[in-house]
XYZ file of C-alpha atoms in Angstrom:
107
model
C 50.202 -4.449 -48.470
C 47.830 -4.731 -44.911
C 43.989 -4.987 -45.829
C 41.244 -2.903 -43.891
C 38.774 -5.518 -42.239
C 35.411 -4.309 -41.203
C 33.782 -4.376 -38.457
C 30.005 -6.238 -38.576
C 30.224 -8.283 -40.660
C 32.703 -11.512 -41.506
C 35.827 -10.992 -43.380
C 37.492 -14.763 -44.539
C 41.778 -14.933 -45.373
C 42.634 -17.364 -47.286
C 46.584 -18.292 -48.722
C 46.694 -17.806 -52.246
C 48.183 -21.348 -52.566
C 45.814 -23.142 -50.802
C 43.068 -21.501 -52.726
C 44.129 -21.899 -56.223
C 44.402 -25.667 -55.358
C 40.623 -26.042 -54.642
C 40.353 -24.230 -58.100
C 37.422 -22.695 -58.035
C 37.216 -19.094 -59.413
C 36.433 -16.089 -58.720
C 32.742 -15.494 -60.638
C 31.774 -18.696 -58.749
C 32.329 -17.318 -55.220
C 31.212 -13.420 -55.915
C 27.794 -15.570 -56.592
C 27.235 -18.025 -53.903
C 28.247 -15.080 -51.734
C 26.951 -12.233 -54.021
C 30.265 -9.905 -53.372
C 30.315 -6.252 -55.227
C 33.946 -5.859 -56.781
C 35.639 -4.213 -53.798
C 34.952 -7.539 -51.722
C 37.059 -9.861 -53.187
C 40.603 -9.346 -53.354
C 44.422 -11.061 -53.191
C 47.073 -8.821 -51.766
C 50.375 -10.819 -51.764
C 49.907 -14.841 -50.523
C 46.039 -13.347 -49.112
C 42.845 -13.838 -51.362
C 40.525 -11.195 -49.014
C 37.002 -11.930 -49.261
C 34.844 -10.229 -47.576
C 33.212 -8.837 -45.960
C 30.277 -11.201 -45.920
C 26.584 -10.607 -45.623
C 25.143 -14.145 -46.242
C 25.930 -16.005 -43.418
C 24.747 -19.952 -44.476
C 26.978 -18.780 -48.142
C 29.377 -18.684 -45.962
C 29.327 -21.425 -43.839
C 28.745 -23.546 -47.528
C 31.807 -21.906 -48.623
C 33.738 -22.861 -45.930
C 32.209 -26.060 -45.535
C 32.927 -26.610 -49.141
C 36.936 -25.475 -47.882
C 37.043 -28.859 -46.278
C 35.596 -30.653 -48.073
C 38.718 -30.107 -50.892
C 41.138 -31.052 -48.802
C 41.885 -27.234 -46.528
C 42.234 -27.310 -42.857
C 41.020 -24.008 -41.350
C 43.485 -21.478 -39.331
C 46.556 -23.512 -41.568
C 44.694 -22.389 -44.695
C 41.367 -20.267 -44.555
C 40.083 -18.196 -41.396
C 37.282 -15.980 -40.963
C 37.714 -12.887 -38.973
C 34.064 -12.049 -37.718
C 34.133 -9.026 -37.777
C 32.434 -8.566 -33.973
C 34.231 -5.279 -32.848
C 33.532 -2.104 -31.839
C 32.856 0.739 -35.592
C 35.700 2.782 -33.495
C 38.362 0.346 -33.940
C 40.155 -0.978 -36.839
C 41.577 -4.281 -37.447
C 44.450 -4.496 -40.326
C 46.312 -7.825 -41.918
C 47.931 -9.076 -44.049
C 50.220 -12.464 -44.372
C 53.523 -12.787 -42.192
C 56.570 -10.823 -44.161
C 54.098 -8.588 -46.299
C 55.690 -5.399 -46.559
C 54.341 -2.771 -44.286
C 54.301 -5.245 -41.400
C 56.864 -6.300 -38.637
C 57.405 -9.211 -37.043
C 55.960 -9.956 -33.273
C 59.575 -10.385 -32.279
C 60.825 -6.767 -33.228
C 60.183 -3.239 -32.211
C 58.189 -0.852 -33.509
C 59.929 1.549 -35.254
């Protein structure tokens, strides 16, 4: 199912298989970024972290991902949250239930 992405702060999306390759554990990410229980979850083959209000912590985590061999855009991606509150943004991985392929007509 698509995940609602909040406005006003970045949200990080990581392919689940890539996240698992890093060896990082949720508790360490939660502690590093000061996350609540609702700000880290797995949806299908995505790990979704956010909204993230700690800019320096986010930058350090992104650097660590790259140091661990993950590639920005291929393995992880950040949505800035820079859109108005009246806009609802939903995200999910390609092929996830509830998402249509761009080449298919909407029903």
